[in-house]
Coordinates of C-alpha atoms in Angstrom, one line a residue:
X1 CA 0.1 0.0 -0.1
X2 CA 2.8 2.4 0.9
X3 CA 4.5 1.5 -2.4
X4 CA 1.2 2.4 -4.3
X5 CA 0.8 5.5 -2.5
X6 CA 4.3 6.6 -3.3
X7 CA 3.7 5.7 -7.1
X8 CA 0.5 7.9 -7.0
X9 CA 2.3 10.8 -5.4
X10 CA 5.0 10.6 -8.0
X11 CA 2.4 10.7 -10.8
X12 CA 0.7 13.8 -9.4
X13 CA 4.1 15.5 -9.4
X14 CA 4.8 14.6 -12.7
X15 CA 1.4 15.6 -13.9
X16 CA 1.9 19.0 -12.2
X17 CA 5.4 19.4 -14.1
X18 CA 4.1 18.3 -17.5
X19 CA 0.9 20.2 -17.3
X20 CA 2.7 23.5 -17.3
X21 CA 5.4 22.7 -19.7
X22 CA 3.4 23.7 -22.5
X23 CA 2.5 27.0 -20.9
X24 CA 6.1 28.5 -21.5
X25 CA 8.5 29.1 -24.3
X26 CA 12.0 27.6 -24.4
X27 CA 14.5 28.8 -21.6
X28 CA 17.3 30.9 -22.7
X29 CA 19.9 29.0 -20.8
X30 CA 18.4 25.7 -20.9
X31 CA 21.5 23.9 -22.3
X32 CA 24.1 26.2 -20.4
X33 CA 23.3 25.0 -16.8
X34 CA 25.9 23.0 -15.1
X35 CA 23.4 21.8 -12.5
X36 CA 20.4 19.7 -14.2
X37 CA 18.5 19.8 -11.2
X38 CA 18.7 23.6 -10.8
X39 CA 17.8 23.8 -14.6
X40 CA 14.6 21.7 -14.1
X41 CA 13.6 23.6 -11.1
X42 CA 14.0 27.0 -13.0
X43 CA 12.1 25.5 -15.8
X44 CA 9.2 24.7 -13.5
X45 CA 9.5 28.0 -11.9
X46 CA 9.1 29.9 -15.3
X47 CA 6.2 27.7 -16.0
X48 CA 4.6 28.9 -12.9
X49 CA 5.2 32.5 -13.5
X50 CA 3.8 32.3 -17.1
X51 CA 0.9 30.3 -15.8
X52 CA 0.1 33.2 -13.4
X53 CA 0.8 35.8 -16.1
X54 CA 0.9 39.9 -15.4
X55 CA -1.0 41.1 -12.4
X56 CA -1.1 44.1 -10.5
X57 CA 1.5 43.2 -8.7
X58 CA 3.7 43.5 -11.8
X59 CA 2.4 47.0 -12.3
X60 CA 3.7 47.9 -8.9
X61 CA 6.9 46.3 -9.4
X62 CA 7.2 48.4 -12.7
X63 CA 6.5 51.6 -10.8
X64 CA 8.6 50.9 -7.7
X65 CA 11.5 49.5 -9.4
X66 CA 11.3 52.2 -11.9
X67 CA 12.0 54.6 -9.2
X68 CA 15.4 53.0 -8.8
X69 CA 16.1 53.9 -12.5
X70 CA 15.0 57.4 -11.9
X71 CA 17.0 57.9 -8.9
X72 CA 20.3 56.7 -10.5
X73 CA 20.2 59.2 -13.5
X74 CA 18.8 61.9 -10.9
X75 CA 21.7 61.7 -8.5
X76 CA 24.2 61.4 -11.7
X77 CA 23.0 64.6 -13.0
X78 CA 22.6 66.5 -9.8
X79 CA 26.3 66.7 -9.3
X80 CA 26.9 68.0 -13.0
X81 CA 23.9 70.5 -12.5
X82 CA 25.0 72.0 -9.1
X83 CA 28.9 71.6 -9.4
X84 CA 29.3 74.9 -11.1
X85 CA 27.5 77.0 -8.6
X86 CA 29.3 75.0 -5.8
X87 CA 32.6 75.7 -7.5
X88 CA 31.8 79.5 -7.3
X89 CA 31.1 79.4 -3.6
X90 CA 34.0 77.0 -2.4
X91 CA 36.6 77.9 -5.1
X92 CA 38.3 74.3 -4.9
X93 CA 41.6 73.6 -6.5
X94 CA 40.2 70.5 -8.5
X95 CA 36.9 71.5 -10.1
X96 CA 35.9 68.0 -11.4
X97 CA 36.0 66.8 -7.9
X98 CA 32.3 66.0 -7.7
X99 CA 32.5 64.1 -11.0
X100 CA 35.1 61.8 -9.6
X101 CA 33.0 61.5 -6.2
X102 CA 29.8 60.6 -7.8
X103 CA 31.3 58.1 -10.2
X104 CA 33.3 56.5 -7.4
X105 CA 30.1 56.4 -5.2
X106 CA 28.3 54.5 -8.1
X107 CA 31.0 52.2 -9.0
X108 CA 31.4 50.9 -5.2
X109 CA 27.7 50.9 -4.9
X110 CA 27.2 48.8 -8.1
X111 CA 29.8 46.2 -7.0
X112 CA 28.5 46.1 -3.4
X113 CA 24.8 45.8 -3.9
X114 CA 25.3 43.4 -7.1
X115 CA 27.4 40.9 -4.9
X116 CA 25.2 41.4 -1.7
X117 CA 22.1 40.8 -4.0
X118 CA 23.7 37.1 -4.9
X119 CA 24.9 36.5 -1.4
X120 CA 22.0 37.7 0.8
X121 CA 19.2 38.1 -1.6
X122 CA 17.5 40.9 -3.5
X123 CA 15.0 41.9 -0.9
X124 CA 17.2 43.7 1.8
X125 CA 19.2 45.5 -0.9
X126 CA 16.1 46.7 -2.6
X127 CA 14.6 48.0 0.6
X128 CA 17.9 49.8 1.8
X129 CA 19.5 51.2 -1.0
X130 CA 17.0 54.3 -1.8
X131 CA 16.9 55.1 1.9
X132 CA 20.6 55.3 2.2
X133 CA 20.7 57.4 -1.1
X134 CA 18.0 60.0 0.2
X135 CA 19.6 60.5 3.5
X136 CA 22.9 61.7 2.1
X137 CA 21.3 63.6 -0.6
X138 CA 19.4 65.8 1.7
X139 CA 22.5 66.3 4.1
X140 CA 24.5 67.1 0.7
X141 CA 22.8 70.3 0.5
X142 CA 24.0 71.5 4.0
X143 CA 27.6 70.8 3.2
X144 CA 29.9 73.6 4.6
X145 CA 32.8 73.1 2.1
X146 CA 33.8 71.2 -1.1
X147 CA 35.4 68.2 0.5
X148 CA 32.3 67.4 2.7
X149 CA 30.1 68.1 -0.4
X150 CA 32.3 65.4 -2.2
X151 CA 31.8 62.8 0.6
X152 CA 28.1 63.3 0.7
X153 CA 27.6 63.1 -2.9
X154 CA 29.7 60.0 -3.1
X155 CA 27.7 58.4 -0.3
X156 CA 24.4 59.3 -1.8
X157 CA 25.6 57.7 -5.2
X158 CA 26.7 54.6 -3.3
X159 CA 23.1 54.1 -2.3
X160 CA 21.9 54.9 -5.7
X161 CA 24.5 52.9 -7.4
X162 CA 22.8 49.6 -6.6
X163 CA 19.4 50.4 -8.0
X164 CA 20.1 49.6 -11.5
X165 CA 21.7 46.2 -10.5
X166 CA 18.9 45.3 -8.4
X167 CA 15.6 46.8 -10.0
X168 CA 16.1 44.9 -13.2
X169 CA 16.9 41.7 -11.4
X170 CA 13.9 42.0 -9.2
X171 CA 11.6 42.9 -11.8
X172 CA 12.8 40.3 -14.2
X173 CA 12.7 37.5 -11.8
X174 CA 8.8 38.0 -11.3
X175 CA 8.0 38.8 -15.0
X176 CA 6.2 36.5 -17.4
X177 CA 8.1 35.6 -20.6
X178 CA 5.6 37.4 -22.9
X179 CA 6.2 40.7 -21.0
X180 CA 9.9 40.7 -20.7
X181 CA 10.1 43.5 -23.1
X182 CA 8.8 45.6 -20.1
X183 CA 12.1 45.6 -18.8
X184 CA 13.5 47.6 -21.7
X185 CA 10.3 50.0 -21.6
X186 CA 11.4 50.4 -17.8
X187 CA 14.3 52.5 -18.7
X188 CA 12.1 55.1 -19.4
X189 CA 12.1 56.0 -16.0
X190 CA 15.8 56.9 -16.3
X191 CA 14.8 59.8 -18.5
X192 CA 11.9 60.6 -16.0
X193 CA 14.8 61.0 -13.5
X194 CA 16.6 63.3 -15.9
X195 CA 13.6 65.1 -16.4
X196 CA 13.1 65.9 -12.7
X197 CA 16.5 66.9 -12.2
X198 CA 16.3 69.4 -15.0
X199 CA 12.7 70.7 -13.8
X200 CA 14.0 71.2 -10.2
X201 CA 17.2 73.0 -11.5
X202 CA 15.1 75.3 -13.6
X203 CA 13.0 76.2 -10.7
X204 CA 15.6 77.1 -8.4
X205 CA 19.0 77.7 -9.9
X206 CA 18.0 81.0 -12.1
X207 CA 16.6 82.7 -8.9
X208 CA 18.7 81.6 -6.1
X209 CA 22.3 81.7 -7.8
X210 CA 25.0 84.0 -7.6
X211 CA 26.8 85.3 -10.9
X212 CA 30.1 84.1 -12.3
X213 CA 32.5 87.0 -11.8
X214 CA 34.3 85.4 -15.0
X215 CA 31.2 86.5 -16.7
X216 CA 29.9 89.5 -14.9
X217 CA 33.0 91.5 -13.4
X218 CA 30.8 93.7 -11.2
X219 CA 29.2 90.5 -9.7
X220 CA 29.3 90.1 -5.9
X221 CA 31.3 87.2 -4.5
X222 CA 29.6 83.8 -4.2
X223 CA 28.6 83.0 -0.4
X224 CA 26.3 80.8 1.4
X225 CA 23.6 83.6 1.5
X226 CA 23.4 84.5 -2.1
X227 CA 23.9 81.2 -3.8
X228 CA 21.4 78.8 -2.2
X229 CA 20.0 77.4 -5.2
X230 CA 22.0 74.4 -5.7
X231 CA 21.5 73.5 -1.9
X232 CA 17.8 73.7 -2.7
X233 CA 18.1 71.3 -5.5
X234 CA 19.7 68.6 -3.4
X235 CA 17.2 69.2 -0.4
X236 CA 14.3 69.0 -2.9
X237 CA 15.4 66.0 -4.8
X238 CA 16.8 64.1 -1.6
X239 CA 13.4 64.5 -0.1
X240 CA 11.8 63.2 -3.2
X241 CA 14.0 60.0 -3.1
X242 CA 13.0 59.6 0.6
X243 CA 9.5 59.5 -0.3
X244 CA 10.2 56.9 -2.9
X245 CA 12.1 54.9 -0.4
X246 CA 9.2 55.0 2.0
X247 CA 6.7 53.8 -0.8
X248 CA 8.9 50.9 -1.7
X249 CA 8.5 49.9 2.0
X250 CA 4.9 50.2 2.5
X251 CA 3.3 49.7 -1.0
X252 CA 5.0 46.3 -2.1
X253 CA 6.4 44.7 0.8
X254 CA 8.7 42.7 -1.3
X255 CA 9.3 39.1 -0.8
X256 CA 12.5 37.4 -1.9
X257 CA 12.3 36.6 -5.6
X258 CA 11.3 33.0 -6.5
X259 CA 14.6 32.4 -8.8
X260 CA 16.9 33.5 -5.9
X261 CA 15.2 31.1 -3.8
X262 CA 15.5 28.3 -6.1
X263 CA 19.2 28.8 -6.2
X264 CA 19.2 28.6 -2.4
X265 CA 17.4 25.2 -2.3
X266 CA 14.3 26.9 -0.5
X267 CA 11.7 25.1 -2.5
X268 CA 9.0 25.5 0.2
X269 CA 9.5 29.4 0.0
X270 CA 9.4 29.3 -4.0
X271 CA 6.1 27.6 -4.0
X272 CA 4.9 29.7 -1.0
X273 CA 5.7 33.1 -2.9
X274 CA 4.3 32.0 -6.2
X275 CA 1.2 30.6 -4.7
X276 CA 0.8 33.5 -2.5
X277 CA 0.6 35.7 -5.7
X278 CA -1.7 33.4 -7.6
X279 CA -4.3 33.5 -4.6
X280 CA -4.1 37.3 -4.3
X281 CA -4.8 37.9 -7.8
X282 CA -7.2 35.0 -8.4
X283 CA -4.7 33.3 -11.1
X284 CA -4.0 29.6 -11.4
X285 CA -0.6 28.1 -10.1
X286 CA 0.0 24.3 -10.4
X287 CA 3.7 24.5 -9.0
X288 CA 3.7 22.7 -5.7
X289 CA 6.5 22.0 -3.1
X290 CA 6.3 18.3 -3.9
X291 CA 7.0 18.9 -7.6
X292 CA 10.2 20.9 -6.9
X293 CA 11.4 18.4 -4.3
X294 CA 10.9 15.7 -6.7
X295 CA 13.5 17.1 -9.1
X296 CA 16.1 16.4 -6.4
X297 CA 18.6 18.7 -4.6
X298 CA 20.6 21.6 -6.3
X299 CA 24.4 21.3 -5.8
X300 CA 25.7 23.2 -2.8
X301 CA 29.2 23.3 -1.3
X302 CA 32.5 24.2 -2.5
X303 CA 33.2 25.1 -6.0
X304 CA 35.5 21.8 -6.4
X305 CA 32.2 19.8 -5.6
X306 CA 30.4 21.4 -8.4
X307 CA 28.3 24.2 -6.7
X308 CA 26.8 26.6 -9.1
X309 CA 25.2 29.1 -6.4
X310 CA 27.1 29.3 -3.2
X311 CA 30.4 28.3 -1.3
X312 CA 30.5 26.5 1.7
X313 CA 31.0 29.7 3.4
X314 CA 28.5 32.4 2.5
X315 CA 30.7 35.5 3.4
X316 CA 34.1 34.6 1.9
X317 CA 36.2 35.1 -1.1
X318 CA 35.3 31.6 -2.1
X319 CA 31.8 32.9 -2.5
X320 CA 32.8 35.8 -4.7
X321 CA 34.9 33.3 -6.8
X322 CA 31.8 31.1 -7.2
X323 CA 29.9 34.1 -8.6
X324 CA 32.4 35.0 -11.0
X325 CA 33.0 31.4 -12.1
X326 CA 29.4 31.2 -12.9
X327 CA 29.6 34.0 -15.2
X328 CA 32.1 32.0 -17.2
X329 CA 30.3 28.4 -16.7
X330 CA 30.4 27.5 -20.3
X331 CA 31.8 28.8 -23.5
X332 CA 28.7 30.7 -24.7
X333 CA 28.1 32.2 -21.4
X334 CA 31.8 33.3 -21.1
X335 CA 31.6 34.9 -24.4
X336 CA 28.2 36.7 -23.6
X337 CA 29.5 38.1 -20.3
X338 CA 32.7 39.3 -21.8
X339 CA 31.1 41.0 -24.7
X340 CA 28.4 42.6 -22.3
X341 CA 31.3 44.0 -20.0
X342 CA 33.2 45.4 -23.2
X343 CA 29.9 47.1 -24.3
X344 CA 29.5 48.7 -21.0
X345 CA 33.2 49.9 -21.3
X346 CA 32.6 51.5 -24.6
X347 CA 29.4 53.2 -23.6
X348 CA 30.8 54.5 -20.3
X349 CA 33.6 56.0 -22.0
X350 CA 32.1 57.4 -25.2
X351 CA 29.1 59.4 -23.9
X352 CA 30.6 61.4 -21.2
X353 CA 33.7 62.2 -23.1
X354 CA 31.3 63.5 -26.2
X355 CA 29.7 65.8 -23.6
X356 CA 32.9 66.9 -22.2
X357 CA 34.8 67.8 -25.5
X358 CA 31.9 68.9 -27.5
X359 CA 31.0 72.4 -26.2
X360 CA 34.7 73.7 -26.4
X361 CA 35.0 72.1 -30.0
X362 CA 31.9 73.6 -31.1
X363 CA 33.1 77.1 -29.8
X364 CA 36.5 76.6 -31.5
X365 CA 34.8 76.4 -34.6
X366 CA 32.6 79.2 -34.6
X367 CA 29.3 78.0 -33.2
X368 CA 27.1 80.6 -31.8
X369 CA 24.1 79.8 -29.5
X370 CA 23.7 83.3 -28.3
X371 CA 23.3 84.6 -24.9
X372 CA 20.9 82.5 -23.1
X373 CA 19.3 83.4 -19.8
X374 CA 19.8 80.8 -17.0
X375 CA 16.0 80.3 -17.3
X376 CA 16.0 79.5 -21.1
X377 CA 19.2 77.3 -20.6
X378 CA 17.5 75.1 -17.9
X379 CA 14.3 75.0 -20.0
X380 CA 16.3 73.7 -23.1
X381 CA 17.8 71.2 -20.6
X382 CA 14.6 69.9 -19.4
X383 CA 13.2 69.7 -23.0
X384 CA 16.2 67.6 -23.9
X385 CA 15.7 65.2 -20.9
X386 CA 11.9 64.9 -21.8
X387 CA 12.7 63.5 -25.3
X388 CA 15.0 60.8 -23.4
X389 CA 11.9 59.2 -21.9
X390 CA 10.6 58.2 -25.4
X391 CA 13.7 56.1 -26.5
X392 CA 12.9 53.3 -24.3
X393 CA 9.2 53.4 -25.2
X394 CA 10.1 52.8 -28.9
X395 CA 13.1 50.2 -27.9
X396 CA 10.3 48.2 -25.9
X397 CA 8.3 48.0 -29.0
X398 CA 11.2 46.7 -31.1
X399 CA 12.4 44.4 -28.7
X400 CA 8.9 42.7 -28.9
X401 CA 9.1 42.2 -32.7
X402 CA 11.6 40.0 -34.5
X403 CA 14.3 42.7 -34.3
X404 CA 14.7 41.3 -30.7
X405 CA 17.1 42.9 -28.3
X406 CA 20.3 42.6 -30.2
X407 CA 19.1 44.2 -33.4
X408 CA 17.2 46.9 -31.6
X409 CA 20.6 48.0 -29.9
X410 CA 22.4 47.8 -33.4
X411 CA 20.1 50.3 -34.6
X412 CA 20.0 52.5 -31.6
X413 CA 23.8 52.6 -31.6
X414 CA 24.4 53.3 -35.3
X415 CA 21.5 56.1 -35.3
X416 CA 23.0 57.6 -32.4
X417 CA 26.4 57.4 -33.9
X418 CA 25.0 59.4 -37.2
X419 CA 23.5 62.2 -34.9
X420 CA 26.8 62.6 -33.0
X421 CA 28.8 62.9 -36.1
X422 CA 26.2 65.4 -37.4
X423 CA 26.1 67.5 -34.3
X424 CA 29.6 68.7 -35.0
X425 CA 28.0 71.0 -37.6
X426 CA 25.8 72.8 -35.3
X427 CA 26.0 76.6 -35.5
X428 CA 23.1 78.1 -33.6
X429 CA 20.9 77.7 -30.5
X430 CA 17.9 76.1 -32.4
X431 CA 20.2 73.5 -34.1
X432 CA 21.7 72.7 -30.7
X433 CA 18.7 72.2 -29.0
X434 CA 17.0 70.1 -31.9
X435 CA 20.2 67.7 -32.1
X436 CA 20.3 67.5 -28.3
X437 CA 16.6 66.1 -28.2
X438 CA 17.3 63.7 -31.3
X439 CA 20.4 62.3 -29.5
X440 CA 18.7 61.9 -26.1
X441 CA 16.0 60.0 -27.9
X442 CA 18.2 57.8 -30.0
X443 CA 21.0 57.2 -27.3
X444 CA 18.3 55.7 -25.0
X445 CA 17.2 53.2 -27.5
X446 CA 20.5 51.5 -27.3
X447 CA 21.2 52.4 -23.5
X448 CA 17.7 51.2 -22.5
X449 CA 18.1 47.8 -24.3
X450 CA 21.4 47.2 -22.9
X451 CA 20.1 47.7 -19.4
X452 CA 17.5 45.1 -20.0
X453 CA 19.6 42.7 -22.0
X454 CA 22.4 42.4 -19.4
X455 CA 20.4 40.5 -16.6
X456 CA 18.3 38.7 -19.1
X457 CA 21.1 36.7 -20.3
X458 CA 22.9 36.4 -17.0
X459 CA 22.5 33.1 -15.0
X460 CA 20.1 33.8 -12.1
X461 CA 22.3 32.7 -9.3
X462 CA 25.0 35.2 -10.4
X463 CA 22.7 38.0 -12.0
X464 CA 23.7 40.6 -9.3
X465 CA 27.5 39.9 -9.5
X466 CA 27.3 40.1 -13.4
X467 CA 25.1 43.1 -13.4
X468 CA 27.1 45.1 -10.9
X469 CA 30.3 44.5 -12.6
X470 CA 28.8 45.6 -15.8
X471 CA 27.7 49.0 -14.4
X472 CA 30.9 49.2 -12.3
X473 CA 33.0 49.1 -15.5
X474 CA 30.6 51.9 -17.0
X475 CA 31.5 53.9 -13.7
X476 CA 35.2 53.4 -14.1
X477 CA 34.9 55.0 -17.6
X478 CA 33.0 57.9 -16.3
X479 CA 35.9 58.3 -13.7
X480 CA 38.5 58.1 -16.5
X481 CA 36.4 60.8 -18.9
X482 CA 36.7 63.3 -16.0
X483 CA 40.6 62.8 -15.7
X484 CA 41.0 62.9 -19.5
X485 CA 39.0 66.0 -19.6
X486 CA 41.3 67.8 -17.2
X487 CA 44.4 67.0 -18.9
X488 CA 43.5 66.8 -22.6
X489 CA 43.0 69.5 -25.4
X490 CA 39.3 70.1 -25.7
X491 CA 39.5 71.9 -28.9
X492 CA 40.7 69.1 -31.3
X493 CA 37.9 67.1 -33.1
X494 CA 39.9 63.9 -32.6
X495 CA 38.2 62.8 -29.3
X496 CA 34.8 63.4 -30.5
X497 CA 35.2 61.2 -33.7
X498 CA 36.7 58.4 -31.7
X499 CA 33.6 58.6 -29.3
X500 CA 31.4 58.5 -32.2
X501 CA 33.2 55.7 -33.8
X502 CA 32.9 53.6 -30.5
X503 CA 29.3 53.5 -31.4
X504 CA 30.0 51.6 -34.4
X505 CA 32.0 49.1 -32.4
X506 CA 29.1 48.8 -29.9
X507 CA 26.6 47.9 -33.0
X508 CA 28.9 45.4 -34.1
X509 CA 29.4 43.8 -30.5
X510 CA 25.5 43.8 -30.3
X511 CA 25.3 41.9 -33.3
X512 CA 27.7 39.4 -32.1
X513 CA 25.9 38.6 -28.9
X514 CA 25.4 34.7 -28.6
X515 CA 22.1 35.1 -27.0
X516 CA 18.8 36.6 -28.1
X517 CA 16.2 36.6 -25.4
X518 CA 13.2 37.3 -27.9
X519 CA 11.0 34.4 -27.6
X520 CA 12.8 32.8 -24.8
X521 CA 12.6 32.8 -21.1
X522 CA 15.3 34.2 -18.8
X523 CA 16.8 31.8 -16.2

């Protein structure tokens, strides 16, 4: 009788597994896993997520995770927006110090939060990062000198730097396969963050800023009393980020993602999380704890014993090694990881350098934008940032077609390259605004898709680490661009043509990516 019961139970488990097989498309990395048990369980989780479908829970994730995108771009732009007025007040010896500070913070944040997301989970990093960012952003507005301002900007960027690592991973690991293109669309929040930064600057800087003595010889010296605009910008944006962090804690009450729990071997929690979503939104879910257990036990332990998720000691160099090793587990995964990291290096150098060299180059070639008032300057800045929101919207549509992610990036990179080369012919303010808008739109087709593509093709157990290193490499190039801008000749066209040519390289690399997520499900 006991034997008959075991056979009956096994049949039920198999039926639950096979009933959901027909719901999903093929898994992107199904042939790349070194742990067949993990592969089988990941397939069943993907089936369950597809069976549940898209719910209001996913819309909440889209918005709340989008906050992270917005905050990353917001903090990055705030230092550029406010640095000029802070320099007039503090008169530092190294005027590009804030650029270095924000990129160092972003770099350390991307690596720290990326690794922590794979070691202790997505949940804690998701809940803490925005709160840390908001506190130091508010405090930055009260900085008494240049060094303290740089410190608080760096710490704020540290909190913000993990968001692009975490938000894409968390959203992707709950997302049904037919809606994975929304990961690209979510990059529209990046443009929204830029727009908010521009609007806040437009509201405060023209009215509450001192004049530059180099432009206005009779201007009064810049002091705390007559130069509070940049401080108001940090106070306002820091408060906005604080509200966002509270909304994350109160609205979503995020549970650990099922794909992270699979790698942990916590089958009961995997089933509980997915069944809880299904029950709340009245959706079917055939996945059970028994079905997951029937697949066997995922490999755990030391790397020498075949572990694909963790080392024996969680907080150790061995743990870091496991996650790095997992990003090169097979030949195709190794090629994919290497090309992704190279792409992040290229875009991290090309875009900041272009922005640094272009104004001086245009001035040396006789471009005349006319004298713009501060209000008009920040208005134009906001308009250009508004256009950046719609690049990911078009990219999301393109990714859902047979162009897929790879050729969406190819098109985005090449069109951006064309506008970059053409921009060198700008000669008046109207042309300047028009090309700024076009570049903001086209660049985010490539950028938004790369942000989404990166976590889609990384193994789930090592997604945070791989994503963190990708964005970390991008930040290293941002630091390098500030150093180059300090020592190089800004009047020569050579750096501009090199930067634009890098987009051709990025297009070629995108075409060579070994994985295409269109029609597939991420691990």
